[in-house]
Short mmCIF file of N, CA and C in Angstrom, two decimals:
data_model
loop_
_atom_site.label_atom_id
_atom_site.label_comp_id
_atom_site.label_asym_id
_atom_site.label_seq_id
_atom_site.Cartn_x
_atom_site.Cartn_y
_atom_site.Cartn_z
N ILE E 6 80.03 -101.81 78.56
CA ILE E 6 80.79 -100.99 77.63
C ILE E 6 79.83 -100.12 76.86
N ILE E 7 80.16 -98.85 76.76
CA ILE E 7 79.32 -97.91 76.03
C ILE E 7 79.78 -97.85 74.59
N ASP E 8 78.83 -97.88 73.66
CA ASP E 8 79.15 -97.69 72.24
C ASP E 8 79.19 -96.18 72.00
N TYR E 9 80.38 -95.64 71.76
CA TYR E 9 80.52 -94.20 71.62
C TYR E 9 80.21 -93.69 70.23
N ASN E 10 79.88 -94.59 69.31
CA ASN E 10 79.53 -94.12 67.97
C ASN E 10 78.13 -93.56 67.98
N PRO E 11 77.94 -92.37 67.43
CA PRO E 11 76.62 -91.76 67.42
C PRO E 11 75.66 -92.58 66.57
N LYS E 12 74.38 -92.38 66.79
CA LYS E 12 73.36 -93.06 66.00
C LYS E 12 73.48 -92.60 64.55
N VAL E 13 73.50 -93.53 63.64
CA VAL E 13 73.63 -93.20 62.23
C VAL E 13 72.30 -93.46 61.55
N THR E 14 71.79 -92.45 60.90
CA THR E 14 70.56 -92.59 60.12
C THR E 14 70.92 -92.38 58.66
N GLN E 15 69.99 -92.69 57.79
CA GLN E 15 70.25 -92.52 56.36
C GLN E 15 70.54 -91.05 56.04
N GLU E 16 69.83 -90.12 56.74
CA GLU E 16 70.03 -88.69 56.45
C GLU E 16 71.42 -88.22 56.83
N ASN E 17 71.92 -88.65 57.97
CA ASN E 17 73.21 -88.11 58.41
C ASN E 17 74.39 -89.00 58.05
N LYS E 18 74.12 -90.10 57.36
CA LYS E 18 75.20 -91.02 57.02
C LYS E 18 76.27 -90.35 56.16
N GLU E 19 75.84 -89.49 55.26
CA GLU E 19 76.77 -88.81 54.37
C GLU E 19 77.28 -87.49 54.97
N SER E 20 76.78 -87.09 56.11
CA SER E 20 77.13 -85.81 56.70
C SER E 20 78.64 -85.68 56.87
N GLU E 21 79.19 -84.56 56.37
CA GLU E 21 80.65 -84.40 56.41
C GLU E 21 81.19 -84.17 57.81
N HIS E 22 80.33 -83.75 58.75
CA HIS E 22 80.85 -83.51 60.09
C HIS E 22 80.65 -84.69 61.02
N LEU E 23 80.01 -85.76 60.54
CA LEU E 23 79.82 -86.94 61.38
C LEU E 23 81.16 -87.65 61.50
N ARG E 24 81.63 -87.82 62.71
CA ARG E 24 82.93 -88.42 62.92
C ARG E 24 82.85 -89.56 63.92
N TYR E 25 83.73 -90.47 63.75
CA TYR E 25 83.90 -91.58 64.67
C TYR E 25 85.33 -91.51 65.19
N PRO E 26 85.62 -92.23 66.27
CA PRO E 26 87.00 -92.23 66.74
C PRO E 26 87.96 -92.62 65.62
N LEU E 27 89.14 -92.05 65.64
CA LEU E 27 90.20 -92.25 64.67
C LEU E 27 89.89 -91.63 63.31
N SER E 28 88.92 -90.75 63.27
CA SER E 28 88.60 -90.05 62.03
C SER E 28 89.65 -89.00 61.75
N LYS E 29 89.89 -88.72 60.49
CA LYS E 29 90.85 -87.69 60.10
C LYS E 29 90.17 -86.34 59.90
N LYS E 30 88.86 -86.27 60.10
CA LYS E 30 88.13 -85.03 59.85
C LYS E 30 88.14 -84.07 61.03
N TYR E 31 88.63 -84.52 62.18
CA TYR E 31 88.60 -83.67 63.36
C TYR E 31 89.46 -82.43 63.13
N PRO E 32 88.91 -81.24 63.37
CA PRO E 32 89.70 -80.02 63.15
C PRO E 32 90.81 -79.89 64.19
N LYS E 33 92.02 -79.83 63.74
CA LYS E 33 93.18 -79.73 64.63
C LYS E 33 93.60 -78.27 64.77
N ILE E 34 94.16 -77.95 65.91
CA ILE E 34 94.66 -76.60 66.18
C ILE E 34 95.98 -76.41 65.42
N GLU E 35 96.11 -75.24 64.81
CA GLU E 35 97.36 -74.91 64.13
C GLU E 35 98.49 -74.82 65.16
N GLN E 36 99.53 -75.57 64.94
CA GLN E 36 100.65 -75.60 65.88
C GLN E 36 101.46 -74.31 65.86
N THR E 37 101.22 -73.46 64.86
CA THR E 37 101.97 -72.20 64.78
C THR E 37 101.35 -71.10 65.64
N ASP E 38 100.12 -71.28 66.06
CA ASP E 38 99.46 -70.27 66.89
C ASP E 38 99.79 -70.55 68.35
N THR E 39 100.83 -69.90 68.84
CA THR E 39 101.31 -70.19 70.19
C THR E 39 100.32 -69.82 71.27
N PHE E 40 99.47 -68.82 71.04
CA PHE E 40 98.49 -68.45 72.06
C PHE E 40 97.50 -69.59 72.29
N LEU E 41 97.08 -70.26 71.21
CA LEU E 41 96.13 -71.37 71.36
C LEU E 41 96.73 -72.54 72.12
N LEU E 42 98.03 -72.65 72.11
CA LEU E 42 98.70 -73.74 72.81
C LEU E 42 99.12 -73.35 74.22
N SER E 43 98.91 -72.10 74.59
CA SER E 43 99.37 -71.60 75.88
C SER E 43 98.44 -71.99 77.03
N ASN E 44 99.00 -71.97 78.23
CA ASN E 44 98.19 -72.23 79.42
C ASN E 44 97.16 -71.13 79.65
N ASP E 45 97.47 -69.91 79.21
CA ASP E 45 96.52 -68.81 79.34
C ASP E 45 95.24 -69.11 78.56
N PHE E 46 95.39 -69.59 77.33
CA PHE E 46 94.23 -69.94 76.52
C PHE E 46 93.44 -71.07 77.18
N LYS E 47 94.16 -72.08 77.70
CA LYS E 47 93.50 -73.21 78.37
C LYS E 47 92.75 -72.73 79.61
N ARG E 48 93.35 -71.82 80.38
CA ARG E 48 92.67 -71.28 81.57
C ARG E 48 91.38 -70.56 81.17
N ARG E 49 91.42 -69.84 80.06
CA ARG E 49 90.23 -69.14 79.58
C ARG E 49 89.14 -70.14 79.17
N LEU E 50 89.53 -71.25 78.55
CA LEU E 50 88.57 -72.30 78.20
C LEU E 50 87.90 -72.85 79.45
N ILE E 51 88.70 -73.14 80.45
CA ILE E 51 88.19 -73.69 81.71
C ILE E 51 87.29 -72.67 82.40
N TYR E 52 87.70 -71.41 82.39
CA TYR E 52 86.91 -70.34 82.99
C TYR E 52 85.56 -70.21 82.29
N ASP E 53 85.55 -70.33 80.96
CA ASP E 53 84.30 -70.24 80.22
C ASP E 53 83.37 -71.40 80.59
N ALA E 54 83.94 -72.59 80.75
CA ALA E 54 83.13 -73.74 81.18
C ALA E 54 82.56 -73.48 82.58
N PHE E 55 83.38 -72.90 83.45
CA PHE E 55 82.93 -72.58 84.81
C PHE E 55 81.80 -71.55 84.79
N LEU E 56 81.93 -70.52 83.94
CA LEU E 56 80.86 -69.52 83.82
C LEU E 56 79.57 -70.15 83.30
N THR E 57 79.71 -71.11 82.39
CA THR E 57 78.54 -71.83 81.89
C THR E 57 77.86 -72.57 83.03
N PHE E 58 78.66 -73.20 83.89
CA PHE E 58 78.13 -73.90 85.07
C PHE E 58 77.42 -72.92 85.99
N LEU E 59 78.04 -71.77 86.26
CA LEU E 59 77.43 -70.78 87.15
C LEU E 59 76.08 -70.28 86.63
N SER E 60 75.93 -70.22 85.32
CA SER E 60 74.66 -69.76 84.75
C SER E 60 73.55 -70.79 84.96
N LYS E 61 73.91 -72.03 85.26
CA LYS E 61 72.93 -73.10 85.42
C LYS E 61 72.46 -73.26 86.87
N ILE E 62 73.32 -72.96 87.83
CA ILE E 62 72.96 -73.24 89.23
C ILE E 62 71.95 -72.23 89.75
N LYS E 63 71.19 -72.68 90.73
CA LYS E 63 70.13 -71.85 91.29
C LYS E 63 70.51 -71.24 92.64
N THR E 64 71.52 -71.79 93.28
CA THR E 64 71.94 -71.29 94.59
C THR E 64 73.42 -70.94 94.55
N GLY E 65 73.90 -70.33 95.60
CA GLY E 65 75.31 -69.99 95.68
C GLY E 65 76.17 -71.22 95.89
N LEU E 66 77.43 -71.09 95.61
CA LEU E 66 78.35 -72.20 95.80
C LEU E 66 78.93 -72.17 97.20
N GLU E 67 79.11 -73.35 97.76
CA GLU E 67 79.68 -73.43 99.09
C GLU E 67 81.10 -73.99 99.09
N ASN E 68 81.39 -74.92 98.21
CA ASN E 68 82.69 -75.58 98.21
C ASN E 68 83.64 -74.97 97.19
N TRP E 69 84.13 -73.77 97.48
CA TRP E 69 85.04 -73.10 96.55
C TRP E 69 86.39 -73.78 96.45
N LYS E 70 86.71 -74.67 97.40
CA LYS E 70 88.01 -75.34 97.36
C LYS E 70 88.17 -76.15 96.08
N TYR E 71 87.08 -76.63 95.51
CA TYR E 71 87.16 -77.41 94.28
C TYR E 71 87.67 -76.58 93.11
N PHE E 72 87.49 -75.26 93.19
CA PHE E 72 87.96 -74.41 92.10
C PHE E 72 89.47 -74.53 91.92
N LEU E 73 90.18 -74.82 92.99
CA LEU E 73 91.63 -75.00 92.91
C LEU E 73 91.99 -76.20 92.03
N LEU E 74 91.09 -77.16 91.93
CA LEU E 74 91.34 -78.35 91.12
C LEU E 74 91.32 -78.05 89.62
N THR E 75 90.71 -76.95 89.24
CA THR E 75 90.59 -76.67 87.81
C THR E 75 91.95 -76.49 87.15
N ASP E 76 92.96 -76.15 87.91
CA ASP E 76 94.29 -76.00 87.33
C ASP E 76 94.82 -77.33 86.77
N LYS E 77 94.30 -78.44 87.29
CA LYS E 77 94.69 -79.75 86.76
C LYS E 77 94.24 -79.93 85.31
N PHE E 78 93.20 -79.22 84.90
CA PHE E 78 92.69 -79.34 83.53
C PHE E 78 93.72 -78.88 82.50
N ILE E 79 94.65 -78.03 82.91
CA ILE E 79 95.63 -77.47 81.98
C ILE E 79 96.54 -78.55 81.40
N ASN E 80 96.62 -79.69 82.05
CA ASN E 80 97.45 -80.78 81.55
C ASN E 80 96.94 -81.37 80.24
N TYR E 81 95.68 -81.11 79.91
CA TYR E 81 95.10 -81.70 78.70
C TYR E 81 95.36 -80.80 77.50
N SER E 82 95.33 -81.39 76.31
CA SER E 82 95.63 -80.64 75.09
C SER E 82 94.55 -79.61 74.79
N THR E 83 94.92 -78.59 74.03
CA THR E 83 93.97 -77.55 73.63
C THR E 83 92.83 -78.14 72.81
N ASP E 84 93.16 -79.02 71.86
CA ASP E 84 92.12 -79.68 71.04
C ASP E 84 91.09 -80.36 71.93
N LEU E 85 91.60 -81.08 72.90
CA LEU E 85 90.73 -81.84 73.80
C LEU E 85 89.85 -80.91 74.63
N LEU E 86 90.43 -79.84 75.16
CA LEU E 86 89.65 -78.91 75.98
C LEU E 86 88.59 -78.17 75.16
N ILE E 87 88.91 -77.82 73.92
CA ILE E 87 87.91 -77.15 73.07
C ILE E 87 86.74 -78.09 72.82
N THR E 88 87.03 -79.34 72.47
CA THR E 88 85.97 -80.32 72.22
C THR E 88 85.16 -80.57 73.49
N ALA E 89 85.84 -80.70 74.62
CA ALA E 89 85.15 -80.92 75.89
C ALA E 89 84.24 -79.73 76.24
N LEU E 90 84.71 -78.51 75.97
CA LEU E 90 83.90 -77.32 76.25
C LEU E 90 82.63 -77.32 75.40
N ILE E 91 82.74 -77.68 74.13
CA ILE E 91 81.56 -77.73 73.26
C ILE E 91 80.57 -78.77 73.76
N ILE E 92 81.07 -79.95 74.11
CA ILE E 92 80.20 -81.00 74.64
C ILE E 92 79.58 -80.55 75.96
N TYR E 93 80.38 -79.91 76.82
CA TYR E 93 79.89 -79.45 78.12
C TYR E 93 78.77 -78.42 77.97
N LYS E 94 78.96 -77.46 77.07
CA LYS E 94 77.92 -76.44 76.86
C LYS E 94 76.63 -77.07 76.35
N ARG E 95 76.75 -78.04 75.46
CA ARG E 95 75.55 -78.74 74.98
C ARG E 95 74.86 -79.46 76.13
N PHE E 96 75.65 -80.15 76.95
CA PHE E 96 75.08 -80.89 78.07
C PHE E 96 74.36 -79.96 79.04
N ILE E 97 74.99 -78.86 79.39
CA ILE E 97 74.38 -77.90 80.32
C ILE E 97 73.06 -77.37 79.76
N ASN E 98 73.03 -77.09 78.46
CA ASN E 98 71.80 -76.59 77.83
C ASN E 98 70.69 -77.63 77.81
N GLU E 99 71.05 -78.90 77.66
CA GLU E 99 70.06 -79.97 77.55
C GLU E 99 69.66 -80.57 78.90
N SER E 100 70.53 -80.47 79.88
CA SER E 100 70.33 -81.16 81.15
C SER E 100 69.21 -80.55 81.97
N LYS E 101 68.45 -81.41 82.59
CA LYS E 101 67.39 -80.98 83.50
C LYS E 101 67.83 -81.13 84.96
N GLU E 102 69.02 -81.69 85.15
CA GLU E 102 69.51 -81.94 86.50
C GLU E 102 69.86 -80.64 87.22
N GLU E 103 69.65 -80.66 88.52
CA GLU E 103 70.01 -79.51 89.33
C GLU E 103 71.46 -79.68 89.78
N MET E 104 72.25 -78.66 89.57
CA MET E 104 73.67 -78.69 89.95
C MET E 104 73.94 -77.53 90.88
N ASN E 105 74.24 -77.83 92.12
CA ASN E 105 74.47 -76.77 93.10
C ASN E 105 75.83 -76.84 93.76
N ASP E 106 76.63 -77.79 93.39
CA ASP E 106 77.90 -77.99 94.06
C ASP E 106 79.02 -77.92 93.03
N LEU E 107 80.11 -77.30 93.39
CA LEU E 107 81.22 -77.17 92.47
C LEU E 107 81.80 -78.53 92.08
N SER E 108 81.64 -79.52 92.94
CA SER E 108 82.11 -80.87 92.58
C SER E 108 81.33 -81.39 91.38
N CYS E 109 80.08 -80.94 91.20
CA CYS E 109 79.30 -81.31 90.01
C CYS E 109 79.98 -80.77 88.75
N PHE E 110 80.48 -79.54 88.85
CA PHE E 110 81.19 -78.96 87.70
C PHE E 110 82.42 -79.79 87.36
N ILE E 111 83.23 -80.09 88.38
CA ILE E 111 84.46 -80.84 88.16
C ILE E 111 84.13 -82.19 87.53
N LYS E 112 83.20 -82.92 88.14
CA LYS E 112 82.86 -84.26 87.67
C LYS E 112 82.30 -84.24 86.25
N THR E 113 81.42 -83.30 85.96
CA THR E 113 80.79 -83.24 84.64
C THR E 113 81.80 -82.81 83.58
N PHE E 114 82.63 -81.82 83.88
CA PHE E 114 83.62 -81.39 82.90
C PHE E 114 84.65 -82.50 82.65
N LEU E 115 85.01 -83.23 83.69
CA LEU E 115 85.91 -84.38 83.52
C LEU E 115 85.27 -85.43 82.63
N GLY E 116 83.97 -85.66 82.82
CA GLY E 116 83.25 -86.61 81.95
C GLY E 116 83.30 -86.16 80.51
N CYS E 117 83.14 -84.87 80.28
CA CYS E 117 83.20 -84.33 78.91
C CYS E 117 84.60 -84.48 78.33
N ILE E 118 85.62 -84.32 79.17
CA ILE E 118 87.00 -84.52 78.70
C ILE E 118 87.21 -85.97 78.29
N LEU E 119 86.72 -86.90 79.09
CA LEU E 119 86.87 -88.31 78.75
C LEU E 119 86.15 -88.64 77.44
N ILE E 120 84.95 -88.13 77.28
CA ILE E 120 84.19 -88.37 76.05
C ILE E 120 84.92 -87.73 74.87
N ALA E 121 85.37 -86.50 75.06
CA ALA E 121 86.08 -85.80 73.98
C ALA E 121 87.35 -86.55 73.58
N SER E 122 88.02 -87.16 74.54
CA SER E 122 89.26 -87.89 74.23
C SER E 122 89.00 -89.05 73.28
N LYS E 123 87.83 -89.62 73.38
CA LYS E 123 87.49 -90.75 72.52
C LYS E 123 87.18 -90.28 71.10
N PHE E 124 86.85 -89.02 70.94
CA PHE E 124 86.49 -88.50 69.63
C PHE E 124 87.56 -87.61 69.01
N THR E 125 88.61 -87.31 69.74
CA THR E 125 89.67 -86.46 69.20
C THR E 125 90.95 -87.24 68.99
N ASP E 126 90.88 -88.53 69.17
CA ASP E 126 92.06 -89.39 69.02
C ASP E 126 93.16 -88.99 70.01
N ASP E 127 92.79 -88.37 71.11
CA ASP E 127 93.77 -87.96 72.11
C ASP E 127 93.75 -88.99 73.23
N PHE E 128 94.49 -90.05 73.05
CA PHE E 128 94.54 -91.09 74.07
C PHE E 128 95.83 -90.96 74.87
N SER E 129 96.19 -89.72 75.18
CA SER E 129 97.41 -89.46 75.93
C SER E 129 97.24 -89.85 77.40
N PHE E 130 96.04 -90.16 77.78
CA PHE E 130 95.80 -90.64 79.13
C PHE E 130 94.73 -91.72 79.05
N TYR E 131 94.67 -92.53 80.05
CA TYR E 131 93.69 -93.61 80.09
C TYR E 131 92.80 -93.42 81.30
N THR E 132 91.65 -94.06 81.26
CA THR E 132 90.69 -93.90 82.35
C THR E 132 91.32 -94.25 83.69
N GLU E 133 92.18 -95.28 83.71
CA GLU E 133 92.82 -95.68 84.97
C GLU E 133 93.69 -94.56 85.53
N ASP E 134 94.44 -93.90 84.63
CA ASP E 134 95.27 -92.77 85.06
C ASP E 134 94.40 -91.62 85.54
N PHE E 135 93.31 -91.43 84.84
CA PHE E 135 92.34 -90.40 85.17
C PHE E 135 91.81 -90.61 86.58
N ILE E 136 91.44 -91.85 86.87
CA ILE E 136 90.91 -92.20 88.19
C ILE E 136 91.95 -91.94 89.26
N LYS E 137 93.19 -92.33 88.99
CA LYS E 137 94.27 -92.14 89.96
C LYS E 137 94.57 -90.65 90.18
N ASN E 138 94.69 -89.89 89.10
CA ASN E 138 95.05 -88.47 89.20
C ASN E 138 93.98 -87.64 89.88
N TRP E 139 92.72 -88.02 89.71
CA TRP E 139 91.63 -87.23 90.27
C TRP E 139 91.00 -87.89 91.49
N ASP E 140 91.55 -89.03 91.90
CA ASP E 140 91.00 -89.77 93.03
C ASP E 140 89.50 -90.00 92.81
N ALA E 141 89.18 -90.49 91.62
CA ALA E 141 87.78 -90.64 91.23
C ALA E 141 87.33 -92.09 91.36
N ASP E 142 86.05 -92.24 91.51
CA ASP E 142 85.42 -93.55 91.61
C ASP E 142 85.03 -94.02 90.21
N PRO E 143 85.47 -95.22 89.78
CA PRO E 143 85.16 -95.70 88.42
C PRO E 143 83.66 -95.75 88.12
N VAL E 144 82.87 -96.13 89.10
CA VAL E 144 81.42 -96.20 88.89
C VAL E 144 80.85 -94.80 88.65
N SER E 145 81.35 -93.84 89.40
CA SER E 145 80.91 -92.46 89.24
C SER E 145 81.28 -91.92 87.86
N ILE E 146 82.49 -92.25 87.40
CA ILE E 146 82.92 -91.81 86.07
C ILE E 146 82.03 -92.44 85.00
N TYR E 147 81.78 -93.73 85.12
CA TYR E 147 80.92 -94.42 84.15
C TYR E 147 79.52 -93.79 84.15
N TYR E 148 78.98 -93.53 85.34
CA TYR E 148 77.65 -92.93 85.44
C TYR E 148 77.63 -91.54 84.79
N THR E 149 78.65 -90.74 85.06
CA THR E 149 78.71 -89.39 84.50
C THR E 149 78.79 -89.43 82.98
N GLU E 150 79.68 -90.27 82.44
CA GLU E 150 79.80 -90.40 80.98
C GLU E 150 78.48 -90.84 80.37
N THR E 151 77.86 -91.85 80.97
CA THR E 151 76.59 -92.37 80.45
C THR E 151 75.52 -91.31 80.50
N ASN E 152 75.46 -90.56 81.59
CA ASN E 152 74.47 -89.50 81.74
C ASN E 152 74.65 -88.42 80.67
N ILE E 153 75.88 -88.01 80.43
CA ILE E 153 76.15 -86.99 79.41
C ILE E 153 75.73 -87.50 78.04
N LEU E 154 76.15 -88.72 77.71
CA LEU E 154 75.82 -89.29 76.39
C LEU E 154 74.32 -89.46 76.21
N ASN E 155 73.64 -89.93 77.24
CA ASN E 155 72.18 -90.10 77.14
C ASN E 155 71.47 -88.76 77.03
N THR E 156 71.91 -87.77 77.79
CA THR E 156 71.29 -86.44 77.74
C THR E 156 71.43 -85.84 76.35
N LEU E 157 72.57 -86.05 75.74
CA LEU E 157 72.82 -85.50 74.40
C LEU E 157 72.36 -86.46 73.30
N ASP E 158 71.71 -87.54 73.68
CA ASP E 158 71.23 -88.55 72.73
C ASP E 158 72.37 -89.00 71.82
N PHE E 159 73.55 -89.12 72.39
CA PHE E 159 74.76 -89.57 71.71
C PHE E 159 75.15 -88.67 70.54
N ASN E 160 74.60 -87.47 70.48
CA ASN E 160 74.94 -86.54 69.41
C ASN E 160 76.07 -85.63 69.89
N ILE E 161 77.28 -86.09 69.74
CA ILE E 161 78.42 -85.29 70.20
C ILE E 161 79.37 -84.96 69.06
N ASN E 162 78.84 -84.93 67.87
CA ASN E 162 79.65 -84.56 66.71
C ASN E 162 80.00 -83.07 66.81
N VAL E 163 81.26 -82.77 66.67
CA VAL E 163 81.73 -81.39 66.77
C VAL E 163 82.12 -80.92 65.37
N LYS E 164 81.52 -79.82 64.97
CA LYS E 164 81.81 -79.25 63.64
C LYS E 164 83.01 -78.31 63.73
N GLU E 165 83.68 -78.17 62.63
CA GLU E 165 84.83 -77.26 62.58
C GLU E 165 84.39 -75.83 62.88
N SER E 166 83.20 -75.46 62.43
CA SER E 166 82.70 -74.10 62.68
C SER E 166 82.52 -73.85 64.18
N GLU E 167 82.13 -74.88 64.93
CA GLU E 167 81.99 -74.73 66.38
C GLU E 167 83.35 -74.49 67.03
N CYS E 168 84.35 -75.22 66.58
CA CYS E 168 85.70 -75.03 67.11
C CYS E 168 86.21 -73.63 66.82
N LYS E 169 85.97 -73.16 65.61
CA LYS E 169 86.41 -71.81 65.25
C LYS E 169 85.68 -70.76 66.08
N TRP E 170 84.39 -70.98 66.35
CA TRP E 170 83.63 -70.04 67.18
C TRP E 170 84.21 -70.00 68.59
N VAL E 171 84.51 -71.17 69.15
CA VAL E 171 85.07 -71.24 70.51
C VAL E 171 86.40 -70.49 70.56
N ILE E 172 87.25 -70.71 69.58
CA ILE E 172 88.56 -70.04 69.56
C ILE E 172 88.37 -68.52 69.51
N LYS E 173 87.49 -68.07 68.65
CA LYS E 173 87.22 -66.62 68.53
C LYS E 173 86.65 -66.07 69.83
N HIS E 174 85.71 -66.80 70.43
CA HIS E 174 85.07 -66.39 71.68
C HIS E 174 86.08 -66.33 72.83
N ILE E 175 86.91 -67.35 72.95
CA ILE E 175 87.88 -67.42 74.05
C ILE E 175 88.94 -66.33 73.91
N ARG E 176 89.31 -65.99 72.71
CA ARG E 176 90.30 -64.91 72.50
C ARG E 176 89.80 -63.59 73.08
N LYS E 177 88.48 -63.40 73.13
CA LYS E 177 87.91 -62.14 73.62
C LYS E 177 87.89 -62.05 75.15
N ILE E 178 87.98 -63.18 75.83
CA ILE E 178 87.94 -63.19 77.30
C ILE E 178 89.26 -62.63 77.83
N LYS E 179 89.15 -61.69 78.75
CA LYS E 179 90.35 -61.08 79.35
C LYS E 179 90.50 -61.52 80.77
#
């Protein structure tokens, strides 16, 4: 079992953006902004994650069929996808791993969604359902989550300013 609570030091103990699961400090999306709740906005979030992946790879992609799977991501909440995108961008920036296959994108972004779900109080799905819906291997999911958390040194605290930046950035994508 992975301890998903970030490392707490005396300096960051009082930090207002340090959150644990079930925290009330997580920035929630305004329910009145219909664009943020739309599938179009979610597609733009997923597309931005995909562009981040493309900036990391060194060779061309061969398995474009996996791109069709990205539509499954739309089933997740906007809050969850925003948090997953922030975690994903951090992971891509920190990771030294070589990623040349689109299945790496799918698996890694799914890992970020699972991690984000634990920090956004969005338990609308469970790992077992996740495994069934994506035909995923539990060991692979555990390895991916562990790899992401270790790469980020368990620092996956998401600030409200980051969420606002993502929303502003995604609105500009056409």
